[in-house]
Amino acid sequence: MKLAAILGIMVGVTGSVWLVMIGLQHVNNFGSDTSDYHNGILLIKYGSAFTLIFLVTLWLMNKQYWKLCLSIGFLCTAFSMIGLFSIGPYIIWGSLFIFIFSFINVMRLRYDNKKLN
């Protein structure tokens, strides 16, 4: 299970870093008075924020805070769906993995708690 969690987080971090690289390319290729330059700045901000979110989620998964990971996965997936044509394709796979993996662990823990009672 731990290997699957690390693999999913790595997919998310890779997508986020790729988003930052695309933003840097936009910033370097266009002048500061164009809209592509400002879109590049936004891509860098979103990529950096999601990289931080994925790394914090890795820490939370190691501490086994599954309900918090589930809510983070849901929010990241929803944000990726809203920005499906801009940032979504780069982030959706990592956020879906966090959401599904956390959901499975929350349900497993809930079943184990019912079984003990």
mmCIF file of C-alpha atoms in Angstrom:
data_model
loop_
_atom_site.group_PDB
_atom_site.id
_atom_site.type_symbol
_atom_site.label_atom_id
_atom_site.label_comp_id
_atom_site.label_asym_id
_atom_site.label_seq_id
_atom_site.Cartn_x
_atom_site.Cartn_y
_atom_site.Cartn_z
ATOM 1 C CA MET A 1 0.000 0.000 0.000
ATOM 2 C CA LYS A 2 2.796 2.409 0.787
ATOM 3 C CA LEU A 3 4.340 1.901 -2.660
ATOM 4 C CA ALA A 4 1.012 2.693 -4.315
ATOM 5 C CA ALA A 5 0.698 5.913 -2.302
ATOM 6 C CA ILE A 6 4.191 7.045 -3.235
ATOM 7 C CA LEU A 7 3.589 6.194 -6.898
ATOM 8 C CA GLY A 8 0.395 8.274 -6.997
ATOM 9 C CA ILE A 9 2.037 11.225 -5.305
ATOM 10 C CA MET A 10 4.917 11.049 -7.768
ATOM 11 C CA VAL A 11 2.456 11.192 -10.678
ATOM 12 C CA GLY A 12 0.893 14.303 -9.152
ATOM 13 C CA VAL A 13 4.233 15.976 -8.461
ATOM 14 C CA THR A 14 5.411 15.193 -11.995
ATOM 15 C CA GLY A 15 2.300 16.814 -13.454
ATOM 16 C CA SER A 16 2.713 19.859 -11.230
ATOM 17 C CA VAL A 17 6.377 20.293 -12.122
ATOM 18 C CA TRP A 18 5.476 19.915 -15.792
ATOM 19 C CA LEU A 19 2.926 22.701 -15.319
ATOM 20 C CA VAL A 20 5.638 24.934 -13.825
ATOM 21 C CA MET A 21 7.922 24.183 -16.773
ATOM 22 C CA ILE A 22 5.194 25.158 -19.246
ATOM 23 C CA GLY A 23 4.636 28.376 -17.308
ATOM 24 C CA LEU A 24 8.346 29.169 -17.374
ATOM 25 C CA GLN A 25 8.381 28.613 -21.120
ATOM 26 C CA HIS A 26 5.496 31.064 -21.556
ATOM 27 C CA VAL A 27 7.201 33.649 -19.365
ATOM 28 C CA ASN A 28 10.514 33.364 -21.224
ATOM 29 C CA ASN A 29 9.075 33.392 -24.753
ATOM 30 C CA PHE A 30 6.583 36.254 -24.528
ATOM 31 C CA GLY A 31 6.864 39.897 -23.510
ATOM 32 C CA SER A 32 5.415 41.142 -20.245
ATOM 33 C CA ASP A 33 2.681 43.054 -22.041
ATOM 34 C CA THR A 34 1.066 39.940 -23.568
ATOM 35 C CA SER A 35 -1.611 37.723 -22.073
ATOM 36 C CA ASP A 36 0.538 34.621 -22.611
ATOM 37 C CA TYR A 37 3.108 36.035 -20.203
ATOM 38 C CA HIS A 38 0.462 36.498 -17.510
ATOM 39 C CA ASN A 39 -0.961 33.030 -18.198
ATOM 40 C CA GLY A 40 2.554 31.673 -17.709
ATOM 41 C CA ILE A 41 2.750 33.389 -14.315
ATOM 42 C CA LEU A 42 -0.554 31.754 -13.325
ATOM 43 C CA LEU A 43 0.686 28.342 -14.484
ATOM 44 C CA ILE A 44 3.814 28.746 -12.360
ATOM 45 C CA LYS A 45 1.712 29.684 -9.317
ATOM 46 C CA TYR A 46 -0.720 26.779 -9.785
ATOM 47 C CA GLY A 47 2.077 24.300 -10.430
ATOM 48 C CA SER A 48 3.993 25.415 -7.345
ATOM 49 C CA ALA A 49 0.872 25.292 -5.182
ATOM 50 C CA PHE A 50 -0.080 21.817 -6.366
ATOM 51 C CA THR A 51 3.469 20.547 -5.894
ATOM 52 C CA LEU A 52 3.271 21.707 -2.288
ATOM 53 C CA ILE A 53 -0.197 20.164 -1.901
ATOM 54 C CA PHE A 54 0.979 16.802 -3.224
ATOM 55 C CA LEU A 55 4.016 16.784 -0.933
ATOM 56 C CA VAL A 56 1.884 17.674 2.097
ATOM 57 C CA THR A 57 -0.513 14.898 1.109
ATOM 58 C CA LEU A 58 2.404 12.454 1.020
ATOM 59 C CA TRP A 59 3.247 13.465 4.580
ATOM 60 C CA LEU A 60 -0.412 13.081 5.597
ATOM 61 C CA MET A 61 -0.561 9.622 4.021
ATOM 62 C CA ASN A 62 2.530 8.582 5.952
ATOM 63 C CA LYS A 63 0.853 9.805 9.156
ATOM 64 C CA GLN A 64 -2.355 7.981 8.065
ATOM 65 C CA TYR A 65 -4.723 10.949 8.144
ATOM 66 C CA TRP A 66 -6.952 9.356 5.537
ATOM 67 C CA LYS A 67 -10.029 11.552 5.954
ATOM 68 C CA LEU A 68 -7.977 14.697 5.410
ATOM 69 C CA CYS A 69 -6.298 13.087 2.387
ATOM 70 C CA LEU A 70 -9.748 12.197 1.062
ATOM 71 C CA SER A 71 -10.938 15.795 1.284
ATOM 72 C CA ILE A 72 -7.717 17.094 -0.308
ATOM 73 C CA GLY A 73 -8.088 14.554 -3.121
ATOM 74 C CA PHE A 74 -11.697 15.588 -3.688
ATOM 75 C CA LEU A 75 -10.866 19.296 -3.766
ATOM 76 C CA CYS A 76 -7.888 18.804 -6.104
ATOM 77 C CA THR A 77 -9.999 16.662 -8.429
ATOM 78 C CA ALA A 78 -12.791 19.249 -8.453
ATOM 79 C CA PHE A 79 -10.317 22.058 -9.163
ATOM 80 C CA SER A 80 -8.773 19.978 -11.961
ATOM 81 C CA MET A 81 -12.202 19.416 -13.494
ATOM 82 C CA ILE A 82 -12.965 23.148 -13.386
ATOM 83 C CA GLY A 83 -9.679 23.918 -15.149
ATOM 84 C CA LEU A 84 -9.874 20.905 -17.448
ATOM 85 C CA PHE A 85 -8.689 22.761 -20.531
ATOM 86 C CA SER A 86 -5.860 24.659 -18.859
ATOM 87 C CA ILE A 87 -4.300 22.902 -15.861
ATOM 88 C CA GLY A 88 -6.548 19.868 -15.524
ATOM 89 C CA PRO A 89 -4.720 17.390 -17.773
ATOM 90 C CA TYR A 90 -1.512 17.818 -15.787
ATOM 91 C CA ILE A 91 -3.000 17.473 -12.304
ATOM 92 C CA ILE A 92 -6.049 15.236 -12.720
ATOM 93 C CA TRP A 93 -4.204 11.907 -12.566
ATOM 94 C CA GLY A 94 -2.417 12.602 -9.300
ATOM 95 C CA SER A 95 -5.513 14.094 -7.677
ATOM 96 C CA LEU A 96 -7.720 11.201 -8.799
ATOM 97 C CA PHE A 97 -5.216 8.752 -7.389
ATOM 98 C CA ILE A 98 -5.175 10.554 -4.030
ATOM 99 C CA PHE A 99 -8.974 10.637 -3.976
ATOM 100 C CA ILE A 100 -9.469 6.945 -4.861
ATOM 101 C CA PHE A 101 -6.640 5.642 -2.667
ATOM 102 C CA SER A 102 -7.828 7.663 0.338
ATOM 103 C CA PHE A 103 -11.433 6.600 -0.241
ATOM 104 C CA ILE A 104 -10.409 2.934 -0.216
ATOM 105 C CA ASN A 105 -8.486 3.387 3.033
ATOM 106 C CA VAL A 106 -11.310 5.313 4.735
ATOM 107 C CA MET A 107 -13.803 2.584 3.795
ATOM 108 C CA ARG A 108 -11.402 -0.146 4.934
ATOM 109 C CA LEU A 109 -10.883 1.545 8.306
ATOM 110 C CA ARG A 110 -14.621 2.092 8.709
ATOM 111 C CA TYR A 111 -15.266 -1.597 7.989
ATOM 112 C CA ASP A 112 -12.569 -2.647 10.469
ATOM 113 C CA ASN A 113 -14.068 -0.400 13.162
ATOM 114 C CA LYS A 114 -17.559 -1.877 12.598
ATOM 115 C CA LYS A 115 -16.106 -5.357 12.720
ATOM 116 C CA LEU A 116 -14.522 -4.697 16.135
ATOM 117 C CA ASN A 117 -17.782 -3.365 17.606
#
